[in-house]
Structures are given as structure tokens and as C-alpha cells.
Coordinates of C-alpha atoms in Angstrom, one line a residue:
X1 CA 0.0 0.0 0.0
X2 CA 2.7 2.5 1.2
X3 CA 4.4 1.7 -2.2
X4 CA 1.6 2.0 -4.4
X5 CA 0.9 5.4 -2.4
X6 CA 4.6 6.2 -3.4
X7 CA 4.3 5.9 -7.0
X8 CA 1.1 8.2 -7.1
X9 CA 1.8 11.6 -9.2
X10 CA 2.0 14.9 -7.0
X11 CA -1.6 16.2 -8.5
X12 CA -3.2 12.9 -7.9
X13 CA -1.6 12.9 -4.2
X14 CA -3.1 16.0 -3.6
X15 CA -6.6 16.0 -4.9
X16 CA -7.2 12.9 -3.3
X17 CA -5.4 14.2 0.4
X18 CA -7.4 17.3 0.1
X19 CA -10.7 15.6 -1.1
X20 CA -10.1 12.7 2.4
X21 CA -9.5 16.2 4.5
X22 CA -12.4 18.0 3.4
X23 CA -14.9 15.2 3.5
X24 CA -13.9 14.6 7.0
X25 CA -13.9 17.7 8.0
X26 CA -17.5 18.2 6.7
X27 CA -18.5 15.4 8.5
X28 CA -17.0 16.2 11.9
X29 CA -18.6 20.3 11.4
X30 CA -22.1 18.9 10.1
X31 CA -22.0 17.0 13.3
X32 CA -20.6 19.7 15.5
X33 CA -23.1 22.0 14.2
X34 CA -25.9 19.6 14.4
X35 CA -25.1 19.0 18.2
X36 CA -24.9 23.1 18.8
X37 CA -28.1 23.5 16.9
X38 CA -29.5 20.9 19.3
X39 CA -28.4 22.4 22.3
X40 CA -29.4 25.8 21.1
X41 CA -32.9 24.5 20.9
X42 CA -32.9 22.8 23.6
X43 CA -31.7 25.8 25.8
X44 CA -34.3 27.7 24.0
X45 CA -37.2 25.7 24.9
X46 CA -36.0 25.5 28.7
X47 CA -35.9 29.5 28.8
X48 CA -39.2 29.5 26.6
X49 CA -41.3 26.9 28.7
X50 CA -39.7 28.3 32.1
X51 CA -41.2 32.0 30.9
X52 CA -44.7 31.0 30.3
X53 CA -44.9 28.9 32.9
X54 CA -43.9 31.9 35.4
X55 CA -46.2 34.5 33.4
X56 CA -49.2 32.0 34.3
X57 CA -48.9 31.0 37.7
X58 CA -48.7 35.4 38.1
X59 CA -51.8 35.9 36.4
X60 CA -54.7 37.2 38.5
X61 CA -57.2 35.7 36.2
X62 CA -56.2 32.0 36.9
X63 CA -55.5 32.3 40.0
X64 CA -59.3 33.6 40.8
X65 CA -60.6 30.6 39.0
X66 CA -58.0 27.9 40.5
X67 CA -59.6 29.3 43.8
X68 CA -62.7 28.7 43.1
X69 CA -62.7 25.7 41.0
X70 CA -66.6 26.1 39.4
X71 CA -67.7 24.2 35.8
X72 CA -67.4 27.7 34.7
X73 CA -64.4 28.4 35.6
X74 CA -62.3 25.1 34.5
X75 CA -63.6 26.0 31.4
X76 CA -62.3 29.5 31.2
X77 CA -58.9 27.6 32.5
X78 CA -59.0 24.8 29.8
X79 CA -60.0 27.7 27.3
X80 CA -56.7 30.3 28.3
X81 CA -54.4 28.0 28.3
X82 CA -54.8 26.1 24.8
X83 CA -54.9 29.5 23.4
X84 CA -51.9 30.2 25.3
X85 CA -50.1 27.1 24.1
X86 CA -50.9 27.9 20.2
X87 CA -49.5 31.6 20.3
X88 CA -46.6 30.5 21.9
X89 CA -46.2 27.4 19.9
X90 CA -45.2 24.7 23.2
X91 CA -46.9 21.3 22.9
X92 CA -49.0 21.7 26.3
X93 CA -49.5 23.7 28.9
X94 CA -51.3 22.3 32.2
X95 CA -52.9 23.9 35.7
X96 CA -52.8 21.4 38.4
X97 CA -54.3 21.5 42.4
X98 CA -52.8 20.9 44.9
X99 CA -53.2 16.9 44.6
X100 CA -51.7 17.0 41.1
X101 CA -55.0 16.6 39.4
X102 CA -54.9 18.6 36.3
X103 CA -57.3 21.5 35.6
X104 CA -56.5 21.4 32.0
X105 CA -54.9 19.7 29.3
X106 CA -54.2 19.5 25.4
X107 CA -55.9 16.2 25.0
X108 CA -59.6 17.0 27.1
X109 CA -60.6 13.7 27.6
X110 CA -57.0 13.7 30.5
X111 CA -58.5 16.7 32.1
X112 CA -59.5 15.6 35.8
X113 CA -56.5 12.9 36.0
X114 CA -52.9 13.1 37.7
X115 CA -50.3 14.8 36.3
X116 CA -47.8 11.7 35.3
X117 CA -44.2 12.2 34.7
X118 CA -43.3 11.4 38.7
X119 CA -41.4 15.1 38.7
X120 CA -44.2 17.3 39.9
X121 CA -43.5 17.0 44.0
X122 CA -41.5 19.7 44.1
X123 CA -43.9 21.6 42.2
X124 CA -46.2 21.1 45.2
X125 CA -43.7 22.0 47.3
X126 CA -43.8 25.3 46.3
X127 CA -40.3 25.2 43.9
X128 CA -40.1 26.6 40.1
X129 CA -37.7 24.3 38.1
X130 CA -37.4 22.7 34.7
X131 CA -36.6 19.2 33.7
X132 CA -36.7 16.7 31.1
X133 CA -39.4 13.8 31.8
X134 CA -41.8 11.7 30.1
X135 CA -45.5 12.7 30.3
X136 CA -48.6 11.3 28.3
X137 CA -47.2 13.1 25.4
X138 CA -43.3 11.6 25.7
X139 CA -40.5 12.9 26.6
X140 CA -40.7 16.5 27.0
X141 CA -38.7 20.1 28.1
X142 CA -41.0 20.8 31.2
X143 CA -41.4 24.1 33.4
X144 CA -43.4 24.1 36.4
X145 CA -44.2 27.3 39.0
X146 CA -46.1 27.2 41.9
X147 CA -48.7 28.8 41.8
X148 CA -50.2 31.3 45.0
X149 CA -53.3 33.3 46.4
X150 CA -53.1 36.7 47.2
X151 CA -52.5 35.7 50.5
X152 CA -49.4 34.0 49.5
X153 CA -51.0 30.0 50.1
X154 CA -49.7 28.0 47.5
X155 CA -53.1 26.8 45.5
X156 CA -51.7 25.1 42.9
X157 CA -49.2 24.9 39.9
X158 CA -48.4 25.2 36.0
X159 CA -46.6 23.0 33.6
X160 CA -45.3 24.1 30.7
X161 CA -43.9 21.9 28.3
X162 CA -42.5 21.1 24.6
X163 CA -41.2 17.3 23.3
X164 CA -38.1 16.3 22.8
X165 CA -39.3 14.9 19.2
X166 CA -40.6 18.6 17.8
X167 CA -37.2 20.2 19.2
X168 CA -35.6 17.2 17.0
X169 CA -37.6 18.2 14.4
X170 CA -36.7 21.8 14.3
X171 CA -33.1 20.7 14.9
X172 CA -33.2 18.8 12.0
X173 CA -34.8 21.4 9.4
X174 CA -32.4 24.1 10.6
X175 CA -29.6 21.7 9.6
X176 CA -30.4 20.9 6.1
X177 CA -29.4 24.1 4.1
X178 CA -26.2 23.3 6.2
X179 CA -25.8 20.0 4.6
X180 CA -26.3 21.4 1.3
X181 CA -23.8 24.1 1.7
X182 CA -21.2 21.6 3.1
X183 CA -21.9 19.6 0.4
X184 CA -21.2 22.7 -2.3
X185 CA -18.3 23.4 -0.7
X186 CA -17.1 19.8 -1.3
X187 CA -17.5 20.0 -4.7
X188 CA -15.9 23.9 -4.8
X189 CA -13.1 22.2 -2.9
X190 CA -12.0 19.1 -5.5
X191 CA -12.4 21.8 -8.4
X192 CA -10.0 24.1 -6.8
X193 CA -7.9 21.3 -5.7
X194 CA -7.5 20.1 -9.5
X195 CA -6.4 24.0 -10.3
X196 CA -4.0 23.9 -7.3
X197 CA -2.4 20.9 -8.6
X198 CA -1.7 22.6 -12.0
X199 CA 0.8 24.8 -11.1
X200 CA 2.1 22.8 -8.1
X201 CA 4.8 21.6 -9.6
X202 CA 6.2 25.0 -11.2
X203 CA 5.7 26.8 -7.4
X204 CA 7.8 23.6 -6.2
X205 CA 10.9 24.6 -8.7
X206 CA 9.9 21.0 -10.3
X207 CA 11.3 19.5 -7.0
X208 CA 9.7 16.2 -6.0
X209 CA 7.9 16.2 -2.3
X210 CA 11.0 13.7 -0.9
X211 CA 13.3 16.6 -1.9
X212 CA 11.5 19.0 -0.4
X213 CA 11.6 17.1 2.8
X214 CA 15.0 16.8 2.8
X215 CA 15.9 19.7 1.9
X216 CA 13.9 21.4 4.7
X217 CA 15.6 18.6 7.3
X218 CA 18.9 19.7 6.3
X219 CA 18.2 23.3 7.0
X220 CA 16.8 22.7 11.1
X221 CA 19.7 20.6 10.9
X222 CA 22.1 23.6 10.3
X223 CA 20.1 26.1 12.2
X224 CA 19.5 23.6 15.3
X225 CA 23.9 22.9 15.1
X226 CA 24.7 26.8 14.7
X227 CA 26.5 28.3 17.7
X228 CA 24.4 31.3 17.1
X229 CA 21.3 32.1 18.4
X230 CA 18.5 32.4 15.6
X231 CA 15.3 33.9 15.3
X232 CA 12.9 34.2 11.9
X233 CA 10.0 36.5 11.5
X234 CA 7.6 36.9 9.0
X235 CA 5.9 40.3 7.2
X236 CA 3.3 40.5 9.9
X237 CA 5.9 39.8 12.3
X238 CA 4.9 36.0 13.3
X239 CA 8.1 33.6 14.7
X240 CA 8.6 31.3 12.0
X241 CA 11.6 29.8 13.3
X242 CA 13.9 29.7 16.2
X243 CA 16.5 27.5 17.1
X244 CA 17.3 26.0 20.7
X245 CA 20.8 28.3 20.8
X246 CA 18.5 31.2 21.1
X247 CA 15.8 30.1 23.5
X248 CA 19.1 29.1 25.9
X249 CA 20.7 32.9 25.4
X250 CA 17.7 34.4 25.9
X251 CA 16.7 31.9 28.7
X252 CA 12.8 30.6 27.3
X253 CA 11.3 28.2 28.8
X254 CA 8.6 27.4 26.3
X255 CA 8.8 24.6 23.7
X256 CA 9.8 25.4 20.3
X257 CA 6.0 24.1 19.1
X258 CA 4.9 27.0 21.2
X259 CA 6.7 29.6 20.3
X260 CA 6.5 29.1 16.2
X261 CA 3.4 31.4 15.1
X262 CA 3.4 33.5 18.0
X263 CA 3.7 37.1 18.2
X264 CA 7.9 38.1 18.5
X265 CA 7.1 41.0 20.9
X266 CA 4.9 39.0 23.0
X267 CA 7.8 36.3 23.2
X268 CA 10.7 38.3 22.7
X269 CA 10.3 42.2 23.2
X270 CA 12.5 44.8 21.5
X271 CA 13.8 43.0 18.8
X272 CA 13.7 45.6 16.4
X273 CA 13.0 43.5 13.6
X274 CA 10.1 45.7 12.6
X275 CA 12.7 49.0 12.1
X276 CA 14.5 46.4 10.0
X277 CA 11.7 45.4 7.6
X278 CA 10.4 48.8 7.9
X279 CA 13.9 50.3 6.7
X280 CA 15.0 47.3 4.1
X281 CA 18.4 47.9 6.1
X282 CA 20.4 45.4 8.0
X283 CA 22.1 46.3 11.1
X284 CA 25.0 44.6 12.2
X285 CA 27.5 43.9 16.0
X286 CA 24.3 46.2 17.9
X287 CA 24.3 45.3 21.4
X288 CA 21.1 45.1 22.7
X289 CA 19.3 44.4 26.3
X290 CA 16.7 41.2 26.1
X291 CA 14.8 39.3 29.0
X292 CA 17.8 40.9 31.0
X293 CA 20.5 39.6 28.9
X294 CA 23.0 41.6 26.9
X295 CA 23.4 40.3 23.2
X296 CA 25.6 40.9 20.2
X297 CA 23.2 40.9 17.4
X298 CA 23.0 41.2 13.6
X299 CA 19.0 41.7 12.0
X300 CA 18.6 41.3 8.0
X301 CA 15.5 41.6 6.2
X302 CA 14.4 38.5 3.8
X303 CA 13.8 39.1 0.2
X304 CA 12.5 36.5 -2.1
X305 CA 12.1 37.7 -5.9
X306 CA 13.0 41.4 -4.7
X307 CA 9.7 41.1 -2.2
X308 CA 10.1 41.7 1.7
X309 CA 9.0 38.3 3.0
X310 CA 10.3 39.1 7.1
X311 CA 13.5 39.7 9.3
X312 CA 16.2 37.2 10.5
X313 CA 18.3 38.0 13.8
X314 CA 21.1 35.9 14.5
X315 CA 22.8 37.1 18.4
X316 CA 25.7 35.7 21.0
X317 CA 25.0 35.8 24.7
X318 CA 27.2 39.3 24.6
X319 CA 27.7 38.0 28.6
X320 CA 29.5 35.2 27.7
X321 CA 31.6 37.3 24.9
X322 CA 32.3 39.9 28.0
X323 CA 33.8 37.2 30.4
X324 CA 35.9 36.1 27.7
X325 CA 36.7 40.0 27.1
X326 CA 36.6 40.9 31.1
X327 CA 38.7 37.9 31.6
X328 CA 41.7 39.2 28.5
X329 CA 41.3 42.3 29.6
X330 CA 42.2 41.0 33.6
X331 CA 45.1 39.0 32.3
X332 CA 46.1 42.4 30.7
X333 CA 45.3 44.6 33.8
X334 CA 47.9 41.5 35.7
X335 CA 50.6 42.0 33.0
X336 CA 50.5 45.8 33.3
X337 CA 50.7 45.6 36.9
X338 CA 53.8 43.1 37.1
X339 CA 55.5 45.0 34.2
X340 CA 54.5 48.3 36.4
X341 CA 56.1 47.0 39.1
X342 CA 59.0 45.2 37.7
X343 CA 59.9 48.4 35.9
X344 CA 59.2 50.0 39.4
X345 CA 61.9 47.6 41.1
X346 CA 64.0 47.4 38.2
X347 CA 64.5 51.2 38.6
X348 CA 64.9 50.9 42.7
X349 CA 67.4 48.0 42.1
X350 CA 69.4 50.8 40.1
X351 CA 69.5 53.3 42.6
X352 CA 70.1 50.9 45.1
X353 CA 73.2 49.2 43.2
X354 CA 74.5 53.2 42.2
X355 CA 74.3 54.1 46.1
X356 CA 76.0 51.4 47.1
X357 CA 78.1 50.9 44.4
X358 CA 79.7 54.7 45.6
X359 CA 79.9 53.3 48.8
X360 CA 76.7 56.0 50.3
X361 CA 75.5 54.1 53.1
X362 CA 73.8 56.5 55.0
X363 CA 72.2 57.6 51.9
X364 CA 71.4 53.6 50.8
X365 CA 69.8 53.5 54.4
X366 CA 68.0 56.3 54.1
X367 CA 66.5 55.1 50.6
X368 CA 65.6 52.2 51.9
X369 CA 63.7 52.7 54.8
X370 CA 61.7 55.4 53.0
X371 CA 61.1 52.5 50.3
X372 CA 59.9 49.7 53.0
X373 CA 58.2 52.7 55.1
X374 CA 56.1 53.6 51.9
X375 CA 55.5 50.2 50.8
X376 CA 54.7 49.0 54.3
X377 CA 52.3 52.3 54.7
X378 CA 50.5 51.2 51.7
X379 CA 50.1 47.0 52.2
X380 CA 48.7 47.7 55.8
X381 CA 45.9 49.8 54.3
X382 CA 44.9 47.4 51.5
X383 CA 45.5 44.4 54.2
X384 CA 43.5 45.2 56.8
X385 CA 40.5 46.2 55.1
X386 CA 40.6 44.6 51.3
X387 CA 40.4 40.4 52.3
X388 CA 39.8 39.9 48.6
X389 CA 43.0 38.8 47.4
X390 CA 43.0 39.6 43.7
X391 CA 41.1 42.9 44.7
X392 CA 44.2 43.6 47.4
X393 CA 46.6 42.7 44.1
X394 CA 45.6 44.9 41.7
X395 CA 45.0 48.2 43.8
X396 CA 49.1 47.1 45.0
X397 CA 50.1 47.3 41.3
X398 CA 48.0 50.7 40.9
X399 CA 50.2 52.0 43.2
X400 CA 53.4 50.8 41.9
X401 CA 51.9 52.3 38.6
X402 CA 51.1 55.3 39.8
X403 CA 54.4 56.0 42.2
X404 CA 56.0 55.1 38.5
X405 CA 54.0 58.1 36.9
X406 CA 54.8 60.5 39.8
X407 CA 51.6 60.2 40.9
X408 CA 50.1 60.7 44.2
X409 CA 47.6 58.2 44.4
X410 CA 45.4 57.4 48.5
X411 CA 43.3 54.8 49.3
X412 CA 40.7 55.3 51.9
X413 CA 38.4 52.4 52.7
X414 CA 36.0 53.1 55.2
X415 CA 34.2 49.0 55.7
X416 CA 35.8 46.1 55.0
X417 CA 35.9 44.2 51.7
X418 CA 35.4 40.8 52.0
X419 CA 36.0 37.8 49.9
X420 CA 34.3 37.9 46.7
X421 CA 32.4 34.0 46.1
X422 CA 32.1 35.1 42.1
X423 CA 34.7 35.8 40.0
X424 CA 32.7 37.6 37.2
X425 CA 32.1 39.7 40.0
X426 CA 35.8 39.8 40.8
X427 CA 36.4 41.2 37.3
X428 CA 33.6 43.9 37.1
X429 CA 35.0 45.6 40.1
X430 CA 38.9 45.5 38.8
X431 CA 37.3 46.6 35.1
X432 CA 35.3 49.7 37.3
X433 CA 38.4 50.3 39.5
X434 CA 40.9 49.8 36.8
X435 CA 39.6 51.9 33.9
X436 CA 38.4 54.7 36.6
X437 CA 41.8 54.4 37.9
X438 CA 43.5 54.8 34.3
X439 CA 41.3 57.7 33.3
X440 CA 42.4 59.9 36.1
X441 CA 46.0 59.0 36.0
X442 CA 45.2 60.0 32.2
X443 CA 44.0 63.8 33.2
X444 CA 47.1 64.6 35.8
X445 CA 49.5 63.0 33.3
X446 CA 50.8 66.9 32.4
X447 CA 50.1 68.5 35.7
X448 CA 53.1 69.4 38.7
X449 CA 50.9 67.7 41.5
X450 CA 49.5 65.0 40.5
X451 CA 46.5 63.9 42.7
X452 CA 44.1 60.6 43.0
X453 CA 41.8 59.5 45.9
X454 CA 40.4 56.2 45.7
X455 CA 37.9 56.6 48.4
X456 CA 36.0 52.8 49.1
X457 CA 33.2 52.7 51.3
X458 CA 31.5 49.1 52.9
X459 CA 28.2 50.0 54.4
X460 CA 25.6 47.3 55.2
X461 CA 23.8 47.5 51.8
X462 CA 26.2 49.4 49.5
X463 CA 29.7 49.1 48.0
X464 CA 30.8 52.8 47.5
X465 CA 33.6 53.5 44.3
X466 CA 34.7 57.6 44.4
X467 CA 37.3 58.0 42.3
X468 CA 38.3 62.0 42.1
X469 CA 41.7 63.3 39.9
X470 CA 42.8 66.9 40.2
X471 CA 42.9 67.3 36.2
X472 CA 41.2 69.3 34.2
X473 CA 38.2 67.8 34.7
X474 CA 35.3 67.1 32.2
X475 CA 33.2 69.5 30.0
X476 CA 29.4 70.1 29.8
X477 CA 29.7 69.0 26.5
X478 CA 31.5 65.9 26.9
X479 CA 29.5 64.5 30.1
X480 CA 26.2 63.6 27.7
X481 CA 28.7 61.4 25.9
X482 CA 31.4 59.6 27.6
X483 CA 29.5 56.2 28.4
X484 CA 29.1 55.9 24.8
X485 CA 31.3 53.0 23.2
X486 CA 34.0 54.8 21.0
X487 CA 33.5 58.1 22.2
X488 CA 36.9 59.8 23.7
X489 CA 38.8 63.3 24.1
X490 CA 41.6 61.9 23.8
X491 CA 41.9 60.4 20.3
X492 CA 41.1 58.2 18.0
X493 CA 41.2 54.2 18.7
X494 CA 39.9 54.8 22.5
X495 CA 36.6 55.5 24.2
X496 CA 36.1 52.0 25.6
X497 CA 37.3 51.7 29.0
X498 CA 33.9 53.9 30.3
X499 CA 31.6 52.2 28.1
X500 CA 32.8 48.6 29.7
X501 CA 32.5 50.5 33.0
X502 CA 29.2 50.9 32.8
X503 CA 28.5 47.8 31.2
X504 CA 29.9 46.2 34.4
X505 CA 27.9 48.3 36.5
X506 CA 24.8 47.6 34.8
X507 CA 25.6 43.7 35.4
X508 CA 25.6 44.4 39.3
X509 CA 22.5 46.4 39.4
X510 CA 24.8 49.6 40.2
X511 CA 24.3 52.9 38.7
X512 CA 27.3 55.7 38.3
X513 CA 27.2 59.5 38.6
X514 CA 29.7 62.6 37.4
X515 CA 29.8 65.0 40.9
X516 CA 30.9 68.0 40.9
X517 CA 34.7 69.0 42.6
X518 CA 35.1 71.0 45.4
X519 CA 37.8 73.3 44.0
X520 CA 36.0 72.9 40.6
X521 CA 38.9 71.3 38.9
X522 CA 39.2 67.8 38.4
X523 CA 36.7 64.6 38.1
X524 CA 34.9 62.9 40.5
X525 CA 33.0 59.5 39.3
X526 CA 31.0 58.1 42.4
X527 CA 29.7 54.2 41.4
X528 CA 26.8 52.5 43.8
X529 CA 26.7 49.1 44.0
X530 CA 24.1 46.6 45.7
X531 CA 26.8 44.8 48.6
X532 CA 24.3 41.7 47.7
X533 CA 25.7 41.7 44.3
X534 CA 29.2 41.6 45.1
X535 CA 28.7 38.8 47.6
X536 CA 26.8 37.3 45.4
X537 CA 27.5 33.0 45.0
X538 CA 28.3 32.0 41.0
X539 CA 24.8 32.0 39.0
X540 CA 24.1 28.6 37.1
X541 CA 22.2 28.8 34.9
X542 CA 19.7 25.6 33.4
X543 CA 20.7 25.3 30.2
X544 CA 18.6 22.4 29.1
X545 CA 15.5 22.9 26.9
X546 CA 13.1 20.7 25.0
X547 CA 14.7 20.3 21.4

């Protein structure tokens, strides 16, 4: 069979797929629709008997003949209600004492006899209700309301009622132009089907469907392998594909099956994939916040036959691409520390060998105890209060660096710095104190007194950074600008180490203000960071998603 199936041509494949399809899915709506038009009905007749029933049993003129029961008067009753029942088109309505014996009745010659159906107690009871029971006239929708005296005694009741067999009836007629249609539609759908199969094979580039297939398996296979987070949009901006590389960067938990044909802002906000279809222009290495994470992104526009057909983003986890940054730039920060301080000792070791070289001991002695006094001035500060030991490292080499430069560079730590548990966190703060550091030994580069304070505050909840040069400080101008990647004053190739300062503060949920300087030359930068983000243990993250 699956051979024979095999060997079929594409057009008879598909008017016979699409002809199985439709006739099944006329079937399953005629009966769908059948059952609704049913239940419609059925509700109808409930809310229909229920109304009359409670319209009669309020009506001062039956209740002054149910009172007083007379020849006369059952035969105004009898009368009112059968011409009740045939304007309002229910199979019977029927006034019963309080014994159940009925006042009137469709069929006269059960006028006088018990109500039968076994569902009238409650009636009697003083309860309105509906149900479904079987009377003498079958099964039937039946209402019944008690029914009272002006002096609210209960003197009898109603029923109100319409068969099951005239609401299947109705049922029924309603549903035949809805067979015909469906049936139309059949025959509309096998003459289109015969069109569609036409021009199948030209749409299909004369492929066969088994090289469609595996064509189409061969591209998930190369978006599902690439190391590169992908996301596909179409015009109306619809996911049309997404690979599991993206759902782990941008950390979605959903399946891939529930994200495909879903809005992209409602999955992923602020892609900006409409600008790009808007524009026709790619954009290309734009950093961008999603879901909290920092990516590295590239956003095309798809054109088939010169027609915009949707958007592509591929992105990195620009995190992981920082660490690897954060983590070059700290072995860099190391090596310029050592060569500071190798150049630092390198020049000591001269003077040292010159003075004693010459024989100047007193002056050798001198030199040297200003060298350990300074050195031992400085390693008590950063020991006592910085336990972190790669913190305590690099703010020794700063020194050596800046003693090297001529500069004048104090630490005052007010707190005490612990030991950091992460070491992303580790290399934020030497990227904030490092590049901070730089700039102001930077600005007093050409000065006579050269002057940094590193001023580190440890409160309960905050980790306070100032950082404040006597330079020349920063313009107006300049301060709307300087956190902006490549933007610098002092030439080309730079403007980086502020924009990864920020970057790192905006990784520890800090934030980082320009202050003013009290002799109004100079920069101050004052950084804020959460002390729970720097004591923060090492995040791990669930990487594992449904493919």
C-alpha cells in the first residue's frame, strides 16, 4: 500500500489528500453543528417553557378561577391555556391542584387525572424548576411554577412543556441548508484542488515532495547545530523559526512548538526587527538588552524575488563574549601591573646598586627605609581592610603604577571588603576600579601635583567606588557622551574603557554619577553598587531545553 501510495503523481496525491480532508472535516462540522443546533434548541425551549410557565402561575385571572374551582371556571382555565399554548407554539400547557390533578390539558378527555411524569413534588412544594421527563405526550422540556393566592398560600401549579421529538424536528430542518452548503463546498473544494495541482509543480521549482523534505531537514539541521542564536520573523511579524541556541541565550522556557506562530514582541520584546523590515536595512555587531541579557546581534531583512517576506536576527549571549573580554582584559590589567612594578623595582634595584656601588651608606639607608616605610604604609591599608586577594593585588600594582608616573595616588576604605564568592564579579570591580583608575591618572599625566583618591566605602547594603583626579576635569559638552562605546577626548582608537564600566555596573544592578569637585577642577566618578551583588555566589544557569 505504502508503495503503491509512493508511485502516485504529485496532483493525484493532492486532490485525493485534500478531497479525504475536506470530506472529514465536513463530516466532523455537520455534526458539530448539528449538536450546537440541538443544544441551542434545547436551551431555548427550557428558557421559553420556564417564561410562560412563570407568566401563568402570576396571572390574577387563573388564580381567581383555581380558587374557586366552578364548571365555569375550568372551562375559562381549559379555554386560556390552549390558546396560550398555540400563540406561543409549546406542545402543552397544564394547571394542576394541589393533589396534582390537572385543571387542564391539550388532550380533554385527561383533564381531571394526575399529572404523570413522577417530577411534579417539588412543584407542590412550592419550587419553580425545569426538567426533562416523560409525560402522556413523551419525553418532554418541562417548566413548572407554583402557583399562590393573594394571601401567598400556595393553591396550585403550571406545567409548561415542549417534546423532545418537535425540538428534533426543528433541529433537523435548521440543519439541512447546512448539509447542502457543506456539500457545495465539497464539490468547490476538489475543483480548486485540480487548479491547485496545475501549477504545483512549477511553485515547487519542479522538485519532488521527498526533496523538499529533505531539503527542509537539512536546514533545522544547520540552524539547530549553529552556535548562534537564531530567530525568523515573517511580514506580519509571526516567529517562524527559532532555534534551541536562542531560547538558551535568551533563557525561554517554552517549547519550540509553542513559540513558532506566535507574536515576536509577546515572546521576545524589542527585537527591532520591525525597524529592520520597515527600513529594508540590516544592522550589524548592535548590542542590545533582552529578557535581561546583553546580546551581540545582527538583524537582515528577507527578500525572495526582490519582495520583503520578514526579518532574521542571528545574536551571541554578549555575557558570555564579556567574560571572555573581562577575563583578557584581567590578564592584561595582571601583565601591566607586574611590568609596572617590575619596571618599578628594576628602577629601585638601580638606585640601590649606584648608592652602594659609591659606597653611600647612609644615603642607601635612608633610601631604603623610606622605600619599606612607603610600601609597608601602603600594604597595611589594602590588608586590613581589602580580604579579597586579587582585589588587594591589583590596587598594590595601581600604586606601583602610579608611584612610577609621579603620581600621588590614597586609598581610603572606610568598611571592609570581603572575599568575593564570584569571579565575574571579581572582574567587574577590577574593570570599574581599573579603567576609573587609568582615566584619572590620564587627566594629571601633564600636571606638577598630581593627585588621585580612591575613596572605598563598605556599608551594610552598599559598595561605594569615588574615584576623584585633580585634572582638568570634564566639559558640559563631553558629560552627555562619555559612556558611549568609541566616544573619547583623547583620540582616535579609544573610548572604551567607560563604556565597559558601565556595562559592568549595569551587570551588578549599580548605577554611576559625574559630581561636581570641590575646587571645581578635576573629576569625581561616584559608582553604587548593591553589597548583595558583590557577595553574590556564582549564578548557574539551566541550560537544558526541550529540542
Amino acid at each position: 500500500m505504502k508503495y503503491l501510495f509512493n508511485r502516485l503523481t504529485l496532483k493525484v496525491k493532492l486532490i485525493s489528500l485534500i478531497c479525504l480532508v475536506f470530506i472529514l472535516s465536513v463530516i466532523a462540522q455537520n455534526i458539530y453543528i448539528i449538536h450546537v443546533v440541538n443544544d441551542e434548541y434545547l436551551t431555548h425551549s427550557h428558557q421559553q417553557v420556564e417564561n410562560i410557565a412563570n407568566i401563568i402561575s402570576t396571572s390574577n385571572g387563573f388564580i381567581d378561577k383555581i380558587q374557586n374551582p366552578t364548571p365555569q371556571n375550568l372551562d375559562f382555565i381549559q379555554t386560556d391555556t390552549e390558546q396560550v399554548r398555540k400563540l406561543t407554539q409549546v406542545d402543552f400547557v397544564v394547571i394542576f391542584n394541589m393533589q396534582g390533578v390537572r385543571y387542564s390539558h391539550p388532550d380533554k378527555n385527561k383533564i381531571g387525572r394526575f399529572v404523570v411524569g413522577g417530577d411534579e413534588q417539588r412543584a407542590l412544594k412550592g419550587e419553580s424548576y425545569t426538567s426533562i421527563a416523560k409525560g402522556t405526550l413523551g419525553d418532554s422540556v418541562r417548566a413548572f411554577s407554583p402557583i399562590f393566592n393573594e394571601h401567598h398560600q400556595q393553591i396550585g401549579g403550571v406545567l409548561v412543556g415542549q417534546t423532545l421529538k418537535k425540538i428534533d424536528h426543528l433541529a433537523a430542518r435548521t440543519s439541512q441548508p447546512i448539509w447542502l452548503s457543506l456539500v457545495a463546498s465539497l464539490v468547490i473544494a476538489i475543483i480548486l484542488a485540480s487548479l491547485l495541482s496545475r501549477n504545483i509543480k512549477k511553485i515547487l521549482y519542479g522538485l519532488e515532495p521527498l526533496e523538499i523534505a529533505q531539503l527542509f531537514e537539512e536546514r533545522n539541521a544547520i540552524i539547530r547545530t549553529v552556535k548562534e542564536g537564531i530567530v525568523v520573523v515573517n511580514r506580519q511579524g509571526f516567529i517562524t523559526q527559532i532555534n534551541n541556541e536562542a531560547r538558551r541565550i535568551l533563557r525561554i522556557s517554552n517549547s519550540k512548538e509553542d513559540i513558532i506562530g506566535q507574536q515576536i514582541d509577546d515572546i521576545i520584546p524589542n527585537t527591532r526587527l520591525y525597524e529592520v523590515m520597515m527600513t529594508g536595512v540590516a544592522q550589524y555587531d548592535c548590542e542590545q538588552n533582552i529578557n535581561g541579557v546583553v546580546i551581540l546581534t545582527n538583524r537582515t531583512p528577507l527578500f525572495v524575488k526582490e519582495s520583503l517576506v520578514g526579518a532574521i536576527a542571528s545574536f551571541r549571549d554578549m555575557t558570555e563574549v564579556r567574560q571572555l573580554a573581562e577575563n583578557l582584559t584581567g590578564v592584561n590589567r595582571y601583565a601591566d601591573a607586574l611590568r609596572s612594578q617590575s619596571h618599578e623595582f628594576n628602577n629601585k634595584l638601580h638606585v640601590i646598586y649606584g648608592l652602594a656601588f659609591n659606597n653611600n651608606k647612609q644615603e642607601l639607608i635612608d633610601y631604603l627605609e623610606e622605600i619599606i616605610g612607603n610600601k609597608q604604609a601602603e600594604s597595611n591599608v589594602i590588608s586590613q581592610t581589602i580580604k579579597d586577594p586579587i582585589i588587594a593585588g591589583f590596587l598594590n600594582s595601581k600604586f606601583s603604577r602610579a608611584r612610577e608616573l609621579g603620581v600621588c595616588l590614597s586609598l581610603n576604605v572606610d568598611g571592609e571588603l570581603k572575599l568575593i564568592p564570584n569571579t565575574s564579579v571579581t572582574h567587574s570591580l577590577i574593570t570599574i576600579l581599573g579603567n576609573l583608575i587609568d582615566n584619572g591618572l590620564d587627566a594629571v599625566q601633564f600636571l606638577d601635583e598630581k593627585q588621585i583618591n580612591v575613596n572605598l566605602v563598605i556599608s551594610n547594603n552598599t559598595f561605594q567606588i569615588e574615584i576623584i583626579d585633580n585634572g582638568n576635569g570634564i566639559s558640559e559638552e563631553d558629560t552627555q557622551y562619555i559612556f558611549q562605546k568609541g566616544y573619547s577626548t583623547k583620540g582616535d582608537n579609544r573610548g572604551i574603557g567607560l563604556y565597559l564600566v558601565l556595562a559592568s555596573i549595569d551587570e551588578l544592578n549599580g548605577h554611576i554619577q559625574l559630581c561636581d569637585v570641590d575646587n571645581k577642577k578635576g573629576a569625581c566618578f561616584k559608582v553604587l553598587l548593591p553589597l548583595k551583588e558583590i557577595y553574590r555566589e556564582k549564578e548557574i544557569h539551566d541550560r537544558s531545553f526541550n529540542s
